[in-house]
Amino acid sequence: MSYQALLTSLDNGIFTITINRPDKLNAINKTVMDELKLAVEEVYNNPAIRSAIITGAGPKAFIAGADITEFMGLSKEEGMAISKKGHDIFFAIENSPKPFIAAINGFALGGGCELALSCHFMIAAENAKFGQPEVNLGLIPGYGGTQRLVQLVGKGRAIEMLMSGRTITAQEALQIGMVNEVVPAENLLARVTEILTLINSKAPIAIAKVIECVNKFDHSRKGYDHEIEQFGECFATEDMKEGVTAFLEKRKAAFKGN
Ligand code: COA
């Protein structure tokens, strides 16, 4: 399978998916999302694939978020539709019987942080930065961030990140249990490959059952469905239009609360 916005490779059962829009810090546009769906299907369907890595092209970013340029002028229903589409793909990653590790090689913001959260765990380069800056745009996370971040780092840490939009360093992410390890950037893919090589040496059915059982911990989609609704409602606000316009005009947003 060949992709426009992704690079993929398969070595020793490890499938590497690289989001490849480095000039836009690998922001997730419609093409990236559509192709990510196909790449995840490839992981499910290709028996030669034992596990997967998701990473970003270039030295600066894993993924700097959803592509904000595609948000302008969307209605509540359209906002809900992109949220629902992302949820389905990210659920497929989370519930994949084959492990996904996020190799975080720079900014993992907004939808990029949420994609990383949907992977089974994360390994970060020393220059990685994490954040859910949607509130700066008059938005909330729309790809599961309000649910998965709380599960991973606990309510206090998560709600502070979600309300402040603050970006945290790789070291802070390690300290709060968001990432499993921090390694020098040049060793990132080698370290993730080493971890997956160990996991790939185990019984595949047992690995699939570990994932399935761990994910049963909270199987309800209630919180996620509520997130879709609330994400959509943000698109009906003036503040969201102001937030997105301000980003595009490279200025600070002036929010009015409407
Ligand atoms: N959507 C669309 N384009 C994005 C983007 C996004 N989420 N993040 C970065 N880009 C684009 C920039 O607009 C810029 O494009 P240009 O060269 O055509 O102007 C390019 O990627 C490089 O980004 P730039 O902002 O110049 O890099 P920087 O080093 O000064 O800043 C960030 C890096 C990550 C701090 C900054 O890009 C940023 O704040 N991005 C948005 C993060 C965000 O809010 N994500 C959540 C979206 S819901």
mmCIF file of C-alpha atoms and ligand atoms in Angstrom:
data_model
loop_
_atom_site.group_PDB
_atom_site.id
_atom_site.type_symbol
_atom_site.label_atom_id
_atom_site.label_comp_id
_atom_site.label_asym_id
_atom_site.label_seq_id
_atom_site.Cartn_x
_atom_site.Cartn_y
_atom_site.Cartn_z
ATOM 1 C CA MET A 1 0.000 0.000 0.000
ATOM 2 C CA SER A 2 1.397 3.450 -0.848
ATOM 3 C CA TYR A 3 0.332 6.603 0.961
ATOM 4 C CA GLN A 4 0.500 10.358 0.279
ATOM 5 C CA ALA A 5 0.891 11.652 3.820
ATOM 6 C CA LEU A 6 2.371 8.624 5.564
ATOM 7 C CA LEU A 7 5.587 6.651 5.180
ATOM 8 C CA THR A 8 5.426 3.000 6.142
ATOM 9 C CA SER A 9 7.994 0.227 6.427
ATOM 10 C CA LEU A 10 7.969 -3.351 7.672
ATOM 11 C CA ASP A 11 11.083 -4.902 9.255
ATOM 12 C CA ASN A 12 11.129 -8.104 11.266
ATOM 13 C CA GLY A 13 7.398 -7.932 11.941
ATOM 14 C CA ILE A 14 7.552 -4.289 13.130
ATOM 15 C CA PHE A 15 5.468 -1.910 11.009
ATOM 16 C CA THR A 16 6.526 1.732 11.288
ATOM 17 C CA ILE A 17 3.952 4.389 10.415
ATOM 18 C CA THR A 18 5.506 7.859 10.017
ATOM 19 C CA ILE A 19 3.178 10.842 9.659
ATOM 20 C CA ASN A 20 4.896 12.748 6.878
ATOM 21 C CA ARG A 21 3.980 16.455 6.725
ATOM 22 C CA PRO A 22 7.085 17.884 8.429
ATOM 23 C CA ASP A 23 6.564 21.404 6.998
ATOM 24 C CA LYS A 24 3.221 21.510 8.879
ATOM 25 C CA LEU A 25 4.663 19.754 11.938
ATOM 26 C CA ASN A 26 2.759 16.624 10.821
ATOM 27 C CA ALA A 27 -0.638 18.180 11.649
ATOM 28 C CA ILE A 28 -3.452 15.674 11.128
ATOM 29 C CA ASN A 29 -5.457 16.778 8.112
ATOM 30 C CA LYS A 30 -8.185 14.751 6.406
ATOM 31 C CA THR A 31 -5.668 12.861 4.249
ATOM 32 C CA VAL A 32 -3.576 11.886 7.275
ATOM 33 C CA MET A 33 -6.670 10.674 9.137
ATOM 34 C CA ASP A 34 -7.997 8.708 6.135
ATOM 35 C CA GLU A 35 -4.617 7.112 5.528
ATOM 36 C CA LEU A 36 -4.083 6.371 9.209
ATOM 37 C CA LYS A 37 -7.311 4.365 9.086
ATOM 38 C CA LEU A 38 -5.935 2.345 6.160
ATOM 39 C CA ALA A 39 -2.567 1.831 7.866
ATOM 40 C CA VAL A 40 -4.288 0.588 11.026
ATOM 41 C CA GLU A 41 -6.330 -1.806 8.894
ATOM 42 C CA GLU A 42 -3.065 -2.999 7.374
ATOM 43 C CA VAL A 43 -1.765 -3.776 10.882
ATOM 44 C CA TYR A 44 -4.913 -5.770 11.654
ATOM 45 C CA ASN A 45 -4.980 -7.653 8.321
ATOM 46 C CA ASN A 46 -1.352 -8.340 7.401
ATOM 47 C CA PRO A 47 -0.204 -11.499 9.194
ATOM 48 C CA ALA A 48 3.452 -10.476 8.659
ATOM 49 C CA ILE A 49 2.914 -7.492 10.987
ATOM 50 C CA ARG A 50 3.391 -8.347 14.681
ATOM 51 C CA SER A 51 3.417 -4.826 16.122
ATOM 52 C CA ALA A 52 3.541 -1.169 15.112
ATOM 53 C CA ILE A 53 5.308 2.114 15.807
ATOM 54 C CA ILE A 54 3.703 5.503 15.164
ATOM 55 C CA THR A 55 6.078 8.447 14.822
ATOM 56 C CA GLY A 56 6.426 11.781 13.001
ATOM 57 C CA ALA A 57 8.721 12.873 10.172
ATOM 58 C CA GLY A 58 11.460 15.420 10.833
ATOM 59 C CA PRO A 59 13.328 16.411 13.993
ATOM 60 C CA LYS A 60 10.751 18.820 15.412
ATOM 61 C CA ALA A 61 7.364 17.202 15.784
ATOM 62 C CA PHE A 62 5.557 13.964 16.410
ATOM 63 C CA ILE A 63 2.272 15.701 15.507
ATOM 64 C CA ALA A 64 1.404 19.336 16.392
ATOM 65 C CA GLY A 65 -2.336 18.576 16.472
ATOM 66 C CA ALA A 66 -5.285 18.410 14.172
ATOM 67 C CA ASP A 67 -4.845 20.654 11.120
ATOM 68 C CA ILE A 68 -6.380 23.887 12.391
ATOM 69 C CA THR A 69 -6.820 25.247 8.857
ATOM 70 C CA GLU A 70 -9.547 22.639 8.298
ATOM 71 C CA PHE A 71 -11.583 23.834 11.320
ATOM 72 C CA MET A 72 -12.678 27.232 10.043
ATOM 73 C CA GLY A 73 -16.395 27.492 9.263
ATOM 74 C CA LEU A 74 -17.337 23.998 10.468
ATOM 75 C CA SER A 75 -20.814 23.559 11.964
ATOM 76 C CA LYS A 76 -21.568 21.719 15.205
ATOM 77 C CA GLU A 77 -22.547 18.629 13.200
ATOM 78 C CA GLU A 78 -19.367 18.755 11.112
ATOM 79 C CA GLY A 79 -17.280 19.167 14.275
ATOM 80 C CA MET A 80 -18.997 16.132 15.799
ATOM 81 C CA ALA A 81 -18.423 14.138 12.609
ATOM 82 C CA ILE A 82 -14.634 14.714 12.592
ATOM 83 C CA SER A 83 -14.491 13.899 16.288
ATOM 84 C CA LYS A 84 -16.456 10.654 15.800
ATOM 85 C CA LYS A 85 -14.270 9.629 12.849
ATOM 86 C CA GLY A 86 -11.096 10.176 14.912
ATOM 87 C CA HIS A 87 -12.603 8.280 17.853
ATOM 88 C CA ASP A 88 -13.302 5.228 15.691
ATOM 89 C CA ILE A 89 -9.733 5.138 14.316
ATOM 90 C CA PHE A 90 -8.126 5.773 17.709
ATOM 91 C CA PHE A 91 -10.345 3.067 19.280
ATOM 92 C CA ALA A 92 -9.082 0.676 16.579
ATOM 93 C CA ILE A 93 -5.501 1.475 17.643
ATOM 94 C CA GLU A 94 -6.283 1.122 21.353
ATOM 95 C CA ASN A 95 -8.089 -2.179 20.822
ATOM 96 C CA SER A 96 -5.682 -3.596 18.242
ATOM 97 C CA PRO A 97 -4.649 -7.158 19.108
ATOM 98 C CA LYS A 98 -1.125 -6.139 18.033
ATOM 99 C CA PRO A 99 0.839 -3.617 20.128
ATOM 100 C CA PHE A 100 1.226 0.004 19.026
ATOM 101 C CA ILE A 101 3.977 2.144 20.573
ATOM 102 C CA ALA A 102 4.074 5.903 20.020
ATOM 103 C CA ALA A 103 7.658 7.106 19.429
ATOM 104 C CA ILE A 104 7.432 10.787 20.360
ATOM 105 C CA ASN A 105 10.099 12.742 18.478
ATOM 106 C CA GLY A 106 9.071 16.336 19.266
ATOM 107 C CA PHE A 107 5.775 18.205 19.722
ATOM 108 C CA ALA A 108 2.828 15.931 20.561
ATOM 109 C CA LEU A 109 0.048 18.475 20.862
ATOM 110 C CA GLY A 110 -3.735 18.292 20.649
ATOM 111 C CA GLY A 111 -4.737 15.454 18.330
ATOM 112 C CA GLY A 112 -1.093 14.327 18.260
ATOM 113 C CA CYS A 113 -1.069 13.868 22.017
ATOM 114 C CA GLU A 114 -4.427 12.078 21.729
ATOM 115 C CA LEU A 115 -3.088 9.740 19.032
ATOM 116 C CA ALA A 116 -0.134 8.936 21.301
ATOM 117 C CA LEU A 117 -2.548 8.312 24.195
ATOM 118 C CA SER A 118 -4.468 5.795 22.081
ATOM 119 C CA CYS A 119 -1.274 3.769 21.526
ATOM 120 C CA HIS A 120 -0.497 1.109 24.140
ATOM 121 C CA PHE A 121 2.347 3.172 25.570
ATOM 122 C CA MET A 122 4.783 5.943 24.652
ATOM 123 C CA ILE A 123 8.548 6.304 24.519
ATOM 124 C CA ALA A 124 9.791 9.878 24.178
ATOM 125 C CA ALA A 125 12.866 11.602 22.829
ATOM 126 C CA GLU A 126 14.469 14.164 25.139
ATOM 127 C CA ASN A 127 13.089 17.015 22.980
ATOM 128 C CA ALA A 128 9.467 15.745 23.163
ATOM 129 C CA LYS A 129 6.781 18.145 24.362
ATOM 130 C CA PHE A 130 3.215 17.243 25.256
ATOM 131 C CA GLY A 131 0.071 19.298 25.606
ATOM 132 C CA GLN A 132 -3.630 19.662 24.966
ATOM 133 C CA PRO A 133 -3.746 23.325 23.850
ATOM 134 C CA GLU A 134 -7.299 23.220 22.454
ATOM 135 C CA VAL A 135 -8.553 25.762 25.033
ATOM 136 C CA ASN A 136 -6.309 28.330 23.298
ATOM 137 C CA LEU A 137 -8.577 27.877 20.272
ATOM 138 C CA GLY A 138 -11.860 27.925 22.196
ATOM 139 C CA LEU A 139 -12.038 24.158 21.793
ATOM 140 C CA ILE A 140 -11.644 20.971 23.787
ATOM 141 C CA PRO A 141 -9.844 17.766 22.765
ATOM 142 C CA GLY A 142 -11.969 15.834 20.272
ATOM 143 C CA TYR A 143 -10.053 12.582 19.855
ATOM 144 C CA GLY A 144 -10.448 11.033 23.298
ATOM 145 C CA GLY A 145 -8.030 13.263 25.227
ATOM 146 C CA THR A 146 -10.489 14.145 27.989
ATOM 147 C CA GLN A 147 -10.849 10.428 28.738
ATOM 148 C CA ARG A 148 -7.474 8.801 28.059
ATOM 149 C CA LEU A 149 -5.321 11.504 29.662
ATOM 150 C CA VAL A 150 -7.273 11.128 32.916
ATOM 151 C CA GLN A 151 -6.825 7.340 32.796
ATOM 152 C CA LEU A 152 -3.082 7.649 32.216
ATOM 153 C CA VAL A 153 -1.961 10.441 34.545
ATOM 154 C CA GLY A 154 -4.916 10.843 36.932
ATOM 155 C CA LYS A 155 -7.587 13.508 37.204
ATOM 156 C CA GLY A 156 -5.593 16.321 38.860
ATOM 157 C CA ARG A 157 -2.681 16.318 36.409
ATOM 158 C CA ALA A 158 -4.975 15.779 33.423
ATOM 159 C CA ILE A 159 -7.501 18.459 34.241
ATOM 160 C CA GLU A 160 -4.712 20.983 34.844
ATOM 161 C CA MET A 161 -3.193 20.215 31.430
ATOM 162 C CA LEU A 162 -6.629 20.353 29.764
ATOM 163 C CA MET A 163 -7.621 23.659 31.395
ATOM 164 C CA SER A 164 -4.275 25.455 31.114
ATOM 165 C CA GLY A 165 -3.285 24.204 27.663
ATOM 166 C CA ARG A 166 0.229 24.079 29.149
ATOM 167 C CA THR A 167 2.925 22.202 27.277
ATOM 168 C CA ILE A 168 5.038 19.834 29.374
ATOM 169 C CA THR A 169 8.541 18.511 28.734
ATOM 170 C CA ALA A 170 9.525 14.883 28.233
ATOM 171 C CA GLN A 171 10.985 14.821 31.769
ATOM 172 C CA GLU A 172 7.719 16.062 33.288
ATOM 173 C CA ALA A 173 5.785 13.542 31.182
ATOM 174 C CA LEU A 174 8.056 10.806 32.567
ATOM 175 C CA GLN A 175 7.543 12.040 36.114
ATOM 176 C CA ILE A 176 3.728 11.898 35.839
ATOM 177 C CA GLY A 177 3.725 8.498 34.137
ATOM 178 C CA MET A 178 2.616 9.701 30.746
ATOM 179 C CA VAL A 179 5.636 8.167 28.970
ATOM 180 C CA ASN A 180 7.486 5.007 29.923
ATOM 181 C CA GLU A 181 11.006 6.152 29.026
ATOM 182 C CA VAL A 182 12.885 9.199 27.765
ATOM 183 C CA VAL A 183 15.846 8.542 25.461
ATOM 184 C CA PRO A 184 18.185 10.661 23.313
ATOM 185 C CA ALA A 185 16.435 11.536 20.033
ATOM 186 C CA GLU A 186 18.969 9.605 17.951
ATOM 187 C CA ASN A 187 18.204 6.404 19.923
ATOM 188 C CA LEU A 188 14.404 6.704 19.876
ATOM 189 C CA LEU A 189 13.493 4.300 17.077
ATOM 190 C CA ALA A 190 16.222 1.835 18.052
ATOM 191 C CA ARG A 191 14.929 1.731 21.646
ATOM 192 C CA VAL A 192 11.286 1.282 20.546
ATOM 193 C CA THR A 193 12.379 -1.465 18.136
ATOM 194 C CA GLU A 194 14.251 -3.179 20.973
ATOM 195 C CA ILE A 195 11.134 -3.118 23.191
ATOM 196 C CA LEU A 196 8.902 -4.427 20.391
ATOM 197 C CA THR A 197 11.403 -7.156 19.505
ATOM 198 C CA LEU A 198 11.069 -8.432 23.068
ATOM 199 C CA ILE A 199 7.252 -8.232 22.966
ATOM 200 C CA ASN A 200 7.188 -9.890 19.524
ATOM 201 C CA SER A 201 9.069 -12.881 20.958
ATOM 202 C CA LYS A 202 6.060 -13.662 23.205
ATOM 203 C CA ALA A 203 2.955 -15.631 22.271
ATOM 204 C CA PRO A 204 0.811 -13.418 19.982
ATOM 205 C CA ILE A 205 -2.488 -14.712 21.388
ATOM 206 C CA ALA A 206 -1.338 -13.949 24.918
ATOM 207 C CA ILE A 207 -0.282 -10.422 23.880
ATOM 208 C CA ALA A 208 -3.698 -9.855 22.260
ATOM 209 C CA LYS A 209 -5.406 -11.061 25.437
ATOM 210 C CA VAL A 210 -3.272 -8.770 27.622
ATOM 211 C CA ILE A 211 -4.418 -5.792 25.510
ATOM 212 C CA GLU A 212 -8.046 -6.945 25.569
ATOM 213 C CA CYS A 213 -8.102 -7.459 29.341
ATOM 214 C CA VAL A 214 -6.296 -4.201 30.162
ATOM 215 C CA ASN A 215 -8.771 -2.315 27.962
ATOM 216 C CA LYS A 216 -11.735 -3.964 29.742
ATOM 217 C CA PHE A 217 -10.696 -1.889 32.763
ATOM 218 C CA ASP A 218 -13.122 0.782 31.548
ATOM 219 C CA HIS A 219 -15.071 -0.304 28.564
ATOM 220 C CA SER A 220 -17.763 2.348 28.631
ATOM 221 C CA ARG A 221 -17.915 4.834 25.732
ATOM 222 C CA LYS A 222 -20.149 7.232 27.691
ATOM 223 C CA GLY A 223 -17.461 9.831 28.409
ATOM 224 C CA TYR A 224 -16.176 9.644 24.854
ATOM 225 C CA ASP A 225 -19.665 10.128 23.384
ATOM 226 C CA HIS A 226 -20.119 13.172 25.604
ATOM 227 C CA GLU A 227 -16.776 14.525 24.350
ATOM 228 C CA ILE A 228 -17.991 14.260 20.731
ATOM 229 C CA GLU A 229 -21.119 16.290 21.591
ATOM 230 C CA GLN A 230 -19.198 18.969 23.520
ATOM 231 C CA PHE A 231 -16.441 19.200 20.868
ATOM 232 C CA GLY A 232 -19.157 19.790 18.242
ATOM 233 C CA GLU A 233 -20.768 22.501 20.399
ATOM 234 C CA CYS A 234 -17.480 24.434 20.495
ATOM 235 C CA PHE A 235 -17.834 25.010 16.744
ATOM 236 C CA ALA A 236 -21.031 26.983 17.362
ATOM 237 C CA THR A 237 -19.178 29.527 19.550
ATOM 238 C CA GLU A 238 -17.689 32.893 18.578
ATOM 239 C CA ASP A 239 -14.671 32.153 20.784
ATOM 240 C CA MET A 240 -13.745 29.117 18.670
ATOM 241 C CA LYS A 241 -13.916 31.223 15.488
ATOM 242 C CA GLU A 242 -11.762 33.865 17.193
ATOM 243 C CA GLY A 243 -9.284 31.228 18.458
ATOM 244 C CA VAL A 244 -8.815 29.615 15.058
ATOM 245 C CA THR A 245 -8.663 32.971 13.232
ATOM 246 C CA ALA A 246 -6.074 34.237 15.722
ATOM 247 C CA PHE A 247 -3.915 31.137 15.131
ATOM 248 C CA LEU A 248 -4.118 31.584 11.365
ATOM 249 C CA GLU A 249 -3.325 35.300 11.688
ATOM 250 C CA LYS A 250 -0.457 34.455 14.099
ATOM 251 C CA ARG A 251 -1.816 36.655 16.913
ATOM 252 C CA LYS A 252 -3.131 36.108 20.458
ATOM 253 C CA ALA A 253 -6.857 35.322 20.696
ATOM 254 C CA ALA A 254 -9.224 37.712 22.502
ATOM 255 C CA PHE A 255 -11.957 35.514 23.999
ATOM 256 C CA LYS A 256 -15.302 37.017 25.028
ATOM 257 C CA GLY A 257 -17.088 34.005 26.465
ATOM 258 C CA ASN A 258 -19.711 33.594 23.749
HETATM 259 N N1 COA B 1 -2.530 22.886 12.203
HETATM 260 C C1 COA B 1 -2.145 23.465 11.053
HETATM 261 N N2 COA B 1 -0.921 23.952 10.835
HETATM 262 C C2 COA B 1 -0.034 23.840 11.840
HETATM 263 C C3 COA B 1 -0.349 23.254 13.073
HETATM 264 C C4 COA B 1 -1.669 22.755 13.231
HETATM 265 N N3 COA B 1 -2.060 22.160 14.357
HETATM 266 N N4 COA B 1 0.731 23.307 13.870
HETATM 267 C C5 COA B 1 1.708 23.901 13.154
HETATM 268 N N5 COA B 1 1.245 24.218 11.927
HETATM 269 C C6 COA B 1 1.986 24.862 10.840
HETATM 270 C C7 COA B 1 2.207 26.339 11.112
HETATM 271 O O1 COA B 1 1.049 27.099 10.774
HETATM 272 C C8 COA B 1 3.375 26.616 10.204
HETATM 273 O O2 COA B 1 2.923 26.688 8.885
HETATM 274 P P1 COA B 1 3.500 27.853 7.878
HETATM 275 O O3 COA B 1 4.986 27.567 7.813
HETATM 276 O O4 COA B 1 2.778 27.589 6.601
HETATM 277 O O5 COA B 1 3.182 29.150 8.555
HETATM 278 C C9 COA B 1 4.205 25.330 10.319
HETATM 279 O O6 COA B 1 3.291 24.315 10.753
HETATM 280 C C10 COA B 1 5.338 25.414 11.323
HETATM 281 O O7 COA B 1 4.808 25.813 12.568
HETATM 282 P P2 COA B 1 5.268 27.128 13.367
HETATM 283 O O8 COA B 1 4.119 27.587 14.203
HETATM 284 O O9 COA B 1 5.898 28.108 12.435
HETATM 285 O O10 COA B 1 6.415 26.493 14.290
HETATM 286 P P3 COA B 1 6.904 27.036 15.711
HETATM 287 O O11 COA B 1 8.135 26.271 16.042
HETATM 288 O O12 COA B 1 6.979 28.533 15.717
HETATM 289 O O13 COA B 1 5.749 26.626 16.746
HETATM 290 C C11 COA B 1 4.109 25.146 17.722
HETATM 291 C C12 COA B 1 5.467 25.278 16.994
HETATM 292 C C13 COA B 1 3.813 23.659 17.846
HETATM 293 C C14 COA B 1 4.230 25.778 19.136
HETATM 294 C C15 COA B 1 3.020 25.895 16.921
HETATM 295 O O14 COA B 1 3.084 25.449 15.573
HETATM 296 C C16 COA B 1 1.622 25.653 17.426
HETATM 297 O O15 COA B 1 1.229 26.215 18.431
HETATM 298 N N6 COA B 1 0.846 24.810 16.688
HETATM 299 C C17 COA B 1 -0.535 24.564 17.000
HETATM 300 C C18 COA B 1 -0.669 23.625 18.153
HETATM 301 C C19 COA B 1 -2.121 23.397 18.493
HETATM 302 O O16 COA B 1 -2.840 24.282 18.903
HETATM 303 N N7 COA B 1 -2.550 22.150 18.316
HETATM 304 C C20 COA B 1 -3.882 21.742 18.658
HETATM 305 C C21 COA B 1 -4.774 21.803 17.472
HETATM 306 S S1 COA B 1 -6.424 21.335 17.913
#
